[in-house]
Short mmCIF file of C-alpha atoms and ligand atoms in Angstrom, two decimals:
data_model
loop_
_atom_site.label_atom_id
_atom_site.label_comp_id
_atom_site.label_asym_id
_atom_site.label_seq_id
_atom_site.Cartn_x
_atom_site.Cartn_y
_atom_site.Cartn_z
CA UNK A 1 -124.66 6.15 -152.92
CA UNK A 2 -127.50 4.00 -154.23
CA UNK A 3 -130.10 6.74 -153.70
CA UNK A 4 -128.22 9.28 -155.88
CA UNK A 5 -128.20 7.03 -158.90
CA UNK A 6 -130.66 7.92 -161.63
CA UNK A 7 -131.57 6.50 -165.01
CA UNK A 8 -130.06 8.54 -167.83
CA UNK A 9 -130.58 6.50 -171.01
CA UNK A 10 -132.77 3.66 -172.24
CA UNK A 11 -131.82 1.74 -175.39
CA UNK A 12 -134.26 -0.59 -177.15
CA UNK A 13 -132.76 -2.92 -179.73
CA UNK A 14 -134.92 -5.28 -181.77
CA UNK A 15 -133.23 -8.56 -182.63
CA UNK A 16 -134.00 -11.62 -184.76
CA UNK A 17 -132.60 -15.11 -184.22
CA UNK A 18 -133.00 -18.40 -186.10
CA UNK A 19 -135.99 -20.50 -185.06
CA UNK A 20 -137.03 -24.00 -186.15
CA UNK A 21 -139.96 -25.03 -188.38
CA UNK A 22 -142.02 -25.84 -185.27
CA UNK A 23 -145.69 -26.67 -185.76
CA UNK A 24 -148.49 -25.45 -183.53
CA UNK A 25 -152.23 -24.80 -183.53
CA UNK A 26 -151.80 -21.50 -185.39
CA UNK A 27 -149.52 -22.87 -188.12
CA UNK A 28 -145.74 -22.97 -188.08
CA UNK A 29 -142.92 -20.85 -186.67
CA UNK A 30 -141.22 -18.51 -189.13
CA UNK A 31 -137.47 -18.88 -189.67
CA UNK A 32 -136.82 -15.82 -187.51
CA UNK A 33 -138.07 -15.16 -183.97
CA UNK A 34 -138.15 -11.58 -182.73
CA UNK A 35 -137.26 -10.12 -179.33
CA UNK A 36 -136.37 -6.68 -178.00
CA UNK A 37 -133.35 -6.14 -175.76
CA UNK A 38 -133.61 -3.18 -173.40
CA UNK A 39 -130.59 -1.54 -171.77
CA UNK A 40 -131.21 0.90 -168.91
CA UNK A 41 -128.18 3.08 -168.20
CA UNK A 42 -127.59 5.01 -164.97
CA UNK A 43 -125.73 8.17 -163.97
CA UNK A 44 -123.03 6.02 -162.35
CA UNK A 45 -122.37 4.10 -165.56
CA UNK A 46 -124.22 0.87 -164.81
CA UNK A 47 -126.43 -0.93 -167.33
CA UNK A 48 -129.45 -3.02 -166.39
CA UNK A 49 -130.77 -5.40 -169.05
CA UNK A 50 -134.09 -6.93 -169.99
CA UNK A 51 -135.60 -9.03 -172.80
CA UNK A 52 -139.15 -8.93 -174.13
CA UNK A 53 -141.36 -9.31 -177.23
CA UNK A 54 -139.97 -7.74 -180.39
CA UNK A 55 -143.06 -7.36 -182.56
CA UNK A 56 -143.81 -3.90 -183.98
CA UNK A 57 -146.67 -2.94 -181.61
CA UNK A 58 -144.45 -3.82 -178.64
CA UNK A 59 -141.55 -1.76 -180.00
CA UNK A 60 -143.94 1.14 -180.43
CA UNK A 61 -145.18 1.10 -176.81
CA UNK A 62 -141.66 0.59 -175.47
CA UNK A 63 -140.56 3.66 -177.42
CA UNK A 64 -143.53 5.60 -176.08
CA UNK A 65 -142.69 4.58 -172.49
CA UNK A 66 -138.93 5.06 -172.76
CA UNK A 67 -138.84 8.73 -171.57
CA UNK A 68 -140.81 7.77 -168.42
CA UNK A 69 -137.70 6.17 -166.95
CA UNK A 70 -135.35 9.11 -167.38
CA UNK A 71 -134.40 10.68 -164.05
CA UNK A 72 -135.91 7.85 -161.98
CA UNK A 73 -133.97 5.94 -159.35
CA UNK A 74 -133.60 2.26 -160.30
CA UNK A 75 -135.30 1.56 -156.97
CA UNK A 76 -138.44 3.51 -157.92
CA UNK A 77 -140.39 0.54 -159.23
CA UNK A 78 -143.74 1.82 -157.94
CA UNK A 79 -143.31 5.24 -159.58
CA UNK A 80 -142.24 3.54 -162.81
CA UNK A 81 -145.36 1.39 -162.69
CA UNK A 82 -147.65 4.38 -162.01
CA UNK A 83 -146.10 6.33 -164.86
CA UNK A 84 -146.44 3.46 -167.30
CA UNK A 85 -150.06 2.78 -166.31
CA UNK A 86 -150.91 6.46 -166.78
CA UNK A 87 -149.29 6.61 -170.22
CA UNK A 88 -149.57 3.22 -171.89
CA UNK A 89 -153.15 2.33 -172.55
CA UNK A 90 -154.59 -1.10 -173.25
CA UNK A 91 -156.02 -1.67 -176.69
CA UNK A 92 -159.00 -3.87 -175.81
CA UNK A 93 -159.75 -6.64 -178.22
CA UNK A 94 -156.60 -6.09 -180.28
CA UNK A 95 -154.83 -9.43 -180.56
CA UNK A 96 -151.77 -9.72 -182.73
CA UNK A 97 -151.17 -13.41 -182.27
CA UNK A 98 -153.64 -15.67 -180.53
CA UNK A 99 -151.23 -18.31 -179.19
CA UNK A 100 -148.86 -15.86 -177.59
CA UNK A 101 -150.84 -14.13 -174.84
CA UNK A 102 -147.99 -11.68 -174.46
CA UNK A 103 -148.58 -10.24 -177.88
CA UNK A 104 -152.07 -9.05 -176.89
CA UNK A 105 -152.09 -5.27 -177.10
CA UNK A 106 -154.61 -5.39 -174.23
CA UNK A 107 -151.58 -6.24 -172.06
CA UNK A 108 -149.46 -3.29 -173.17
CA UNK A 109 -149.00 -1.75 -169.72
CA UNK A 110 -148.08 -4.98 -167.86
CA UNK A 111 -145.70 -5.92 -170.69
CA UNK A 112 -143.86 -2.61 -170.48
CA UNK A 113 -143.84 -2.64 -166.66
CA UNK A 114 -142.36 -6.13 -166.72
CA UNK A 115 -139.67 -5.14 -169.20
CA UNK A 116 -138.59 -2.11 -167.18
CA UNK A 117 -138.90 -3.88 -163.83
CA UNK A 118 -136.47 -6.63 -164.85
CA UNK A 119 -133.86 -4.08 -166.02
CA UNK A 120 -134.33 -2.00 -162.87
CA UNK A 121 -134.03 -5.05 -160.61
CA UNK A 122 -130.85 -5.95 -162.47
CA UNK A 123 -129.54 -2.46 -161.63
CA UNK A 124 -130.66 -2.69 -157.99
CA UNK A 125 -128.85 -6.00 -157.66
CA UNK A 126 -125.67 -4.52 -159.11
CA UNK A 127 -125.90 -1.53 -156.77
CA UNK A 128 -126.45 -3.51 -153.55
CA UNK A 129 -124.32 -6.48 -154.63
CA UNK A 130 -127.15 -9.04 -154.51
CA UNK A 131 -128.72 -11.40 -157.04
CA UNK A 132 -132.23 -10.45 -158.20
CA UNK A 133 -133.69 -13.43 -156.34
CA UNK A 134 -132.52 -11.87 -153.05
CA UNK A 135 -134.44 -8.70 -153.90
CA UNK A 136 -137.48 -10.95 -154.32
CA UNK A 137 -137.13 -12.36 -150.82
CA UNK A 138 -134.45 -14.97 -151.46
CA UNK A 139 -134.20 -18.34 -153.14
CA UNK A 140 -136.29 -21.22 -151.83
CA UNK A 141 -134.50 -23.60 -154.22
CA UNK A 142 -130.91 -23.54 -155.52
CA UNK A 143 -131.88 -24.45 -159.11
CA UNK A 144 -135.06 -24.14 -161.16
CA UNK A 145 -136.33 -27.22 -163.02
CA UNK A 146 -137.46 -26.88 -166.65
CA UNK A 147 -139.25 -29.45 -168.79
CA UNK A 148 -138.29 -30.76 -172.23
CA UNK A 149 -140.59 -28.88 -174.63
CA UNK A 150 -141.19 -31.06 -177.69
CA UNK A 151 -142.69 -29.86 -180.96
CA UNK A 152 -144.03 -31.55 -184.05
CA UNK A 153 -141.80 -30.16 -186.77
CA UNK A 154 -140.69 -30.29 -190.35
CA UNK A 155 -137.07 -31.07 -191.16
CA UNK A 156 -136.47 -27.64 -192.69
CA UNK A 157 -138.10 -24.30 -193.48
CA UNK A 158 -139.76 -23.66 -196.80
CA UNK A 159 -137.49 -21.58 -199.03
CA UNK A 160 -134.41 -22.87 -197.14
CA UNK A 161 -133.40 -19.52 -195.58
CA UNK A 162 -130.43 -21.26 -193.92
CA UNK A 163 -129.11 -24.78 -193.29
CA UNK A 164 -131.65 -27.06 -191.55
CA UNK A 165 -131.41 -27.49 -187.77
CA UNK A 166 -130.00 -30.69 -186.35
CA UNK A 167 -133.30 -32.00 -184.95
CA UNK A 168 -134.72 -33.44 -188.18
CA UNK A 169 -138.39 -34.13 -188.78
CA UNK A 170 -140.66 -34.70 -185.75
CA UNK A 171 -144.03 -36.09 -186.78
CA UNK A 172 -144.38 -39.82 -186.03
CA UNK A 173 -144.47 -41.20 -182.47
CA UNK A 174 -140.99 -42.70 -183.05
CA UNK A 175 -139.62 -39.32 -184.19
CA UNK A 176 -141.15 -37.59 -181.18
CA UNK A 177 -139.59 -40.16 -178.84
CA UNK A 178 -136.23 -39.62 -180.58
CA UNK A 179 -136.59 -35.83 -180.18
CA UNK A 180 -137.33 -36.32 -176.48
CA UNK A 181 -134.41 -38.66 -176.01
CA UNK A 182 -132.01 -36.21 -177.61
CA UNK A 183 -133.35 -33.33 -175.55
CA UNK A 184 -133.03 -35.35 -172.34
CA UNK A 185 -129.51 -36.46 -173.26
CA UNK A 186 -128.44 -32.89 -173.98
CA UNK A 187 -130.07 -31.16 -171.02
CA UNK A 188 -131.18 -33.80 -168.51
CA UNK A 189 -134.81 -32.67 -168.27
CA UNK A 190 -136.96 -34.62 -165.81
CA UNK A 191 -140.36 -33.99 -167.39
CA UNK A 192 -141.72 -33.65 -170.93
CA UNK A 193 -144.26 -31.42 -172.65
CA UNK A 194 -145.52 -31.90 -176.20
CA UNK A 195 -146.98 -28.96 -178.11
CA UNK A 196 -150.11 -30.40 -179.67
CA UNK A 197 -153.12 -29.06 -181.55
CA UNK A 198 -151.39 -29.88 -184.82
CA UNK A 199 -152.55 -33.35 -185.89
CA UNK A 200 -155.66 -35.43 -185.23
CA UNK A 201 -156.01 -35.97 -181.45
CA UNK A 202 -155.62 -39.76 -181.92
CA UNK A 203 -152.14 -39.20 -183.39
CA UNK A 204 -151.12 -36.85 -180.57
CA UNK A 205 -152.44 -39.29 -177.95
CA UNK A 206 -150.40 -42.05 -179.65
CA UNK A 207 -147.30 -39.86 -179.36
CA UNK A 208 -147.96 -39.34 -175.65
CA UNK A 209 -148.42 -43.10 -175.20
CA UNK A 210 -145.12 -43.70 -176.99
CA UNK A 211 -143.42 -41.19 -174.68
CA UNK A 212 -144.97 -42.86 -171.62
CA UNK A 213 -143.62 -46.21 -172.80
CA UNK A 214 -140.16 -44.84 -173.61
CA UNK A 215 -139.83 -42.85 -170.36
CA UNK A 216 -141.75 -44.81 -167.72
CA UNK A 217 -142.69 -42.73 -164.69
CA UNK A 218 -141.57 -39.40 -166.18
CA UNK A 219 -144.15 -36.59 -165.79
CA UNK A 220 -145.76 -35.80 -169.18
CA UNK A 221 -147.94 -32.93 -170.47
CA UNK A 222 -149.78 -32.26 -173.69
CA UNK A 223 -150.78 -28.74 -174.83
CA UNK A 224 -153.15 -28.59 -177.85
CA UNK A 225 -153.44 -24.79 -177.46
CA UNK A 226 -157.27 -24.88 -177.39
CA UNK A 227 -157.39 -26.45 -180.83
CA UNK A 228 -159.56 -29.39 -179.72
CA UNK A 229 -163.31 -29.11 -179.39
CA UNK A 230 -164.81 -29.94 -176.01
CA UNK A 231 -166.05 -33.26 -177.43
CA UNK A 232 -162.57 -34.16 -178.78
CA UNK A 233 -160.96 -33.18 -175.45
CA UNK A 234 -163.43 -35.33 -173.49
CA UNK A 235 -162.94 -38.24 -175.89
CA UNK A 236 -159.14 -38.12 -175.47
CA UNK A 237 -159.30 -37.84 -171.67
CA UNK A 238 -159.53 -41.54 -170.66
CA UNK A 239 -156.32 -42.46 -172.54
CA UNK A 240 -154.51 -39.37 -171.25
CA UNK A 241 -155.80 -39.82 -167.69
CA UNK A 242 -153.43 -42.75 -167.32
CA UNK A 243 -150.27 -41.01 -168.50
CA UNK A 244 -150.27 -37.21 -168.05
CA UNK A 245 -149.36 -35.06 -165.04
CA UNK A 246 -151.55 -32.28 -166.48
CA UNK A 247 -153.68 -31.58 -169.53
CA UNK A 248 -152.84 -28.08 -170.81
CA UNK A 249 -155.39 -25.91 -172.65
CA UNK A 250 -156.97 -28.66 -174.74
CA UNK A 251 -160.17 -26.71 -175.38
CA UNK A 252 -161.12 -23.02 -175.57
CA UNK A 253 -162.74 -20.88 -172.90
CA UNK A 254 -163.27 -21.00 -169.14
CA UNK A 255 -166.65 -22.72 -169.63
CA UNK A 256 -165.20 -25.38 -171.93
CA UNK A 257 -162.37 -26.11 -169.50
CA UNK A 258 -164.81 -26.23 -166.55
CA UNK A 259 -166.98 -28.76 -168.38
CA UNK A 260 -163.94 -30.84 -169.39
CA UNK A 261 -162.80 -30.86 -165.75
CA UNK A 262 -165.94 -32.90 -164.96
CA UNK A 263 -164.83 -35.61 -167.42
CA UNK A 264 -161.18 -36.15 -166.51
CA UNK A 265 -159.14 -37.14 -163.49
CA UNK A 266 -156.32 -34.90 -164.75
CA UNK A 267 -155.61 -31.42 -163.45
CA UNK A 268 -156.25 -28.92 -166.25
CA UNK A 269 -153.54 -26.30 -166.79
CA UNK A 270 -153.64 -23.01 -168.67
CA UNK A 271 -151.75 -20.10 -170.07
CA UNK A 272 -154.68 -19.24 -172.35
CA UNK A 273 -157.95 -18.99 -170.43
CA UNK A 274 -156.51 -17.14 -167.43
CA UNK A 275 -154.35 -14.18 -168.40
CA UNK A 276 -155.82 -11.49 -166.12
CA UNK A 277 -156.91 -11.32 -162.47
CA UNK A 278 -160.52 -11.09 -163.66
CA UNK A 279 -160.10 -14.42 -165.53
CA UNK A 280 -158.45 -15.80 -162.40
CA UNK A 281 -161.45 -14.98 -160.23
CA UNK A 282 -163.93 -16.40 -162.74
CA UNK A 283 -161.80 -19.48 -163.44
CA UNK A 284 -161.54 -20.29 -159.73
CA UNK A 285 -165.28 -19.88 -159.21
CA UNK A 286 -166.01 -22.10 -162.20
CA UNK A 287 -163.38 -24.74 -161.37
CA UNK A 288 -161.89 -24.39 -164.86
CA UNK A 289 -158.25 -25.13 -164.04
CA UNK A 290 -156.03 -26.58 -161.34
CA UNK A 291 -152.66 -25.32 -162.63
CA UNK A 292 -151.71 -21.82 -163.76
CA UNK A 293 -148.81 -21.22 -166.12
CA UNK A 294 -147.53 -17.77 -165.24
CA UNK A 295 -145.35 -15.62 -167.48
CA UNK A 296 -143.67 -12.53 -166.06
CA UNK A 297 -143.47 -10.96 -169.53
CA UNK A 298 -147.21 -10.29 -169.68
CA UNK A 299 -148.38 -10.64 -166.07
CA UNK A 300 -146.52 -7.42 -165.16
CA UNK A 301 -143.11 -8.56 -163.98
CA UNK A 302 -141.35 -10.63 -161.37
CA UNK A 303 -143.12 -9.11 -158.36
CA UNK A 304 -146.50 -9.48 -160.09
CA UNK A 305 -145.61 -13.14 -160.68
CA UNK A 306 -145.01 -13.52 -156.96
CA UNK A 307 -148.45 -12.00 -156.30
CA UNK A 308 -149.94 -14.47 -158.75
CA UNK A 309 -148.14 -17.30 -156.97
CA UNK A 310 -149.68 -16.18 -153.67
CA UNK A 311 -153.12 -16.12 -155.31
CA UNK A 312 -152.52 -19.66 -156.59
CA UNK A 313 -151.56 -20.78 -153.11
CA UNK A 314 -154.68 -19.14 -151.66
CA UNK A 315 -156.98 -20.76 -154.21
CA UNK A 316 -155.22 -24.13 -154.16
CA UNK A 317 -153.91 -23.99 -157.73
CA UNK A 318 -150.62 -25.51 -158.80
CA UNK A 319 -148.13 -23.35 -160.62
CA UNK A 320 -145.76 -23.61 -163.53
CA UNK A 321 -144.41 -21.22 -166.18
CA UNK A 322 -145.28 -20.52 -169.79
CA UNK A 323 -142.74 -19.65 -172.45
CA UNK A 324 -142.39 -18.30 -175.99
CA UNK A 325 -139.21 -18.29 -178.12
CA UNK A 326 -136.63 -16.45 -176.00
CA UNK A 327 -132.96 -16.04 -175.18
CA UNK A 328 -130.86 -16.04 -172.03
CA UNK A 329 -131.92 -12.77 -170.38
CA UNK A 330 -135.51 -13.98 -170.22
CA UNK A 331 -134.33 -17.40 -169.04
CA UNK A 332 -132.44 -15.80 -166.17
CA UNK A 333 -135.37 -13.54 -165.22
CA UNK A 334 -137.64 -16.61 -165.19
CA UNK A 335 -135.08 -18.48 -163.11
CA UNK A 336 -134.77 -15.74 -160.47
CA UNK A 337 -138.51 -15.41 -159.98
CA UNK A 338 -139.19 -19.16 -160.10
CA UNK A 339 -136.48 -19.65 -157.46
CA UNK A 340 -138.37 -17.25 -155.18
CA UNK A 341 -141.77 -18.97 -155.48
CA UNK A 342 -142.33 -21.67 -152.83
CA UNK A 343 -145.37 -23.16 -154.60
CA UNK A 344 -143.77 -23.76 -157.99
CA UNK A 345 -145.35 -27.19 -158.20
CA UNK A 346 -144.23 -28.19 -161.70
CA UNK A 347 -141.11 -27.74 -163.83
CA UNK A 348 -141.27 -24.58 -165.99
CA UNK A 349 -141.67 -24.50 -169.76
CA UNK A 350 -138.90 -23.09 -171.90
CA UNK A 351 -138.37 -22.88 -175.67
CA UNK A 352 -134.65 -22.32 -174.98
CA UNK A 353 -133.37 -25.65 -176.42
CA UNK A 354 -134.82 -24.62 -179.79
CA UNK A 355 -132.67 -21.50 -179.96
CA UNK A 356 -129.06 -21.78 -181.09
CA UNK A 357 -128.02 -18.15 -180.82
CA UNK A 358 -127.39 -16.02 -177.72
CA UNK A 359 -127.07 -12.40 -176.81
CA UNK A 360 -125.38 -12.80 -173.40
CA UNK A 361 -121.67 -13.02 -172.66
CA UNK A 362 -120.41 -16.57 -172.38
CA UNK A 363 -123.00 -17.91 -174.83
CA UNK A 364 -125.71 -20.45 -174.14
CA UNK A 365 -126.88 -20.91 -170.58
CA UNK A 366 -126.31 -24.39 -169.21
CA UNK A 367 -128.91 -26.78 -167.83
CA UNK A 368 -127.79 -29.20 -165.15
CA UNK A 369 -130.07 -32.22 -164.87
CA UNK A 370 -132.78 -30.16 -166.52
CA UNK A 371 -132.39 -27.21 -164.15
CA UNK A 372 -130.79 -23.78 -164.31
CA UNK A 373 -128.70 -22.98 -161.26
CA UNK A 374 -129.87 -19.76 -159.61
CA UNK A 375 -127.11 -17.14 -159.94
CA UNK A 376 -125.51 -15.78 -156.79
CA UNK A 377 -123.72 -12.91 -158.51
CA UNK A 378 -125.19 -9.36 -158.43
CA UNK A 379 -128.25 -8.57 -160.55
CA UNK A 380 -129.57 -11.00 -163.15
CA UNK A 381 -126.19 -12.74 -163.33
CA UNK A 382 -125.82 -12.28 -167.10
CA UNK A 383 -124.36 -9.45 -169.18
CA UNK A 384 -124.99 -8.40 -172.75
CA UNK A 385 -122.49 -9.40 -175.41
CA UNK A 386 -122.45 -6.24 -177.55
CA UNK A 387 -121.04 -8.03 -180.63
CA UNK A 388 -123.79 -10.64 -180.46
CA UNK A 389 -126.38 -7.89 -179.98
CA UNK A 390 -125.12 -6.08 -183.09
CA UNK A 391 -125.18 -9.34 -185.08
CA UNK A 392 -128.72 -10.25 -184.02
CA UNK A 393 -129.85 -6.68 -184.69
CA UNK A 394 -128.49 -6.86 -188.28
CA UNK A 395 -130.41 -10.11 -188.68
CA UNK A 396 -133.50 -8.20 -187.57
CA UNK A 397 -132.87 -5.48 -190.13
CA UNK A 398 -132.34 -8.02 -192.90
CA UNK A 399 -134.90 -10.74 -192.16
CA UNK A 400 -138.01 -8.73 -193.02
CA UNK A 401 -140.13 -10.31 -190.24
CA UNK A 402 -141.78 -7.60 -188.14
CA UNK A 403 -144.70 -9.44 -186.48
CA UNK A 404 -145.04 -13.12 -185.63
CA UNK A 405 -147.43 -14.70 -188.12
CA UNK A 406 -147.48 -18.51 -187.90
CA UNK A 407 -150.71 -18.67 -189.93
CA UNK A 408 -149.35 -16.90 -193.02
CA UNK A 409 -146.15 -18.90 -192.76
CA UNK A 410 -148.20 -22.13 -192.82
CA UNK A 411 -150.05 -20.92 -195.91
CA UNK A 412 -146.72 -20.91 -197.74
CA UNK A 413 -146.68 -24.70 -197.26
CA UNK A 414 -150.43 -25.20 -197.64
CA UNK A 415 -152.37 -22.35 -199.28
CA UNK A 416 -155.67 -23.92 -198.16
CA UNK A 417 -154.72 -23.85 -194.45
CA UNK A 418 -157.53 -21.92 -192.71
CA UNK A 419 -156.18 -21.61 -189.19
CA UNK A 420 -159.74 -22.22 -188.01
CA UNK A 421 -159.86 -23.10 -184.33
CA UNK A 422 -160.77 -25.45 -182.73
CA UNK A 423 -159.70 -27.51 -185.72
CA UNK A 424 -160.35 -30.98 -184.27
O1 GKR B 1 -144.21 -21.11 -179.63
O2 GKR B 1 -145.52 -22.35 -180.84
C1 GKR B 1 -145.23 -21.78 -179.79
C2 GKR B 1 -146.14 -21.96 -178.60
O3 GKR B 1 -147.33 -22.57 -179.04
C3 GKR B 1 -146.46 -20.66 -177.91
O4 GKR B 1 -146.93 -19.74 -178.86
C4 GKR B 1 -147.46 -20.82 -176.80
O5 GKR B 1 -147.79 -19.54 -176.30
O6 GKR B 1 -145.82 -22.17 -175.66
C5 GKR B 1 -146.97 -21.53 -175.58
C6 GKR B 1 -148.04 -22.30 -174.83
O7 GKR B 1 -147.66 -23.03 -173.91
O8 GKR B 1 -149.22 -22.14 -175.07
MG1 MG B 2 -149.70 -23.53 -173.31
#
């Protein structure tokens, strides 16, 4: 009987997987990306799984919250949430890594709630024999579209920790077009995002123009991660107005974005200036953005993402999804919730093509014409591969990375790199 089932064990396993030398506003990705894999075991022998951030502060709060689940029914999401909110306190102002809103310690409670909610929904789905999307009200689309997520990059990591990836250097407009072409050929994406905020705006605009020429009519986005001043963002707007579907976080702050909105025809999108409901209210009043990039990992879970989607509908904002480096469990959680959101107006972001390793049975998840098909099997539709988990956990133990630090990594290439923002 579903109601007799209780949670008996929770296992938290930090993992590390290879990541490319991808450039961004903060610096450059380290050779290893971190995640935590959470297994929630029940009295009837089932295991629900979840994937989240793997930095040390996150591991610490997960460990602190772990006992709160013991004895709970997997259906007791509201009790779980109350317990977590009562125990896990925000650390205001503490920011581990500026570009990854999920690593803000101020979001500790929603991050933990999200992690547990996904594992508990996986269990619920297994118990009732339904995919997670059905527990969220059912799929409004059979497959979820993702966009090609391009990065400026070096050909290999400093210190050569392992053989270079197969993507080569990505700096010139021609190299960025080649990266896009390869990503489209491999996965069939129908829209393209470039992570900017790395080079002079004129160079990044030239790359977008080259993409527009190479892929006529394909929706394009540029995300300088708030590394452009308001003046630089306004100056770049006329050229971008002609080619982008949205202009993502070019400049810092709700005020800056609101002012920029008066100088461009483009909808402004964000995963940086709106990361709480308070920001949402202010941003709507100020007219700062037209598109919100949600992320269940730090907004408090799949059901909280649905609430956010309803708020977007109410306030007339478009909706898409933000991503950090992640593996297949997160991809499936994103896919289930995105399938349940009627007003998903743009293809979601995913870093997934940049990851080569996997922790789920069957290996890498497939994209069909740029989309992930929504599973119809019970729960999340993916299971943990215990051998892969053990391998990625040993990599974690050996790699020495414990917190994401793109700035320090960049200083290994360029000791004078300040990380000052906005840089342009
Ligand atoms: O992984 O370099 C990265 C991204 O820049 C990431 O940190 C951002 O949070 O992808 C994200 C974004 O859209 O801002
Ligand atoms: Mg962004």
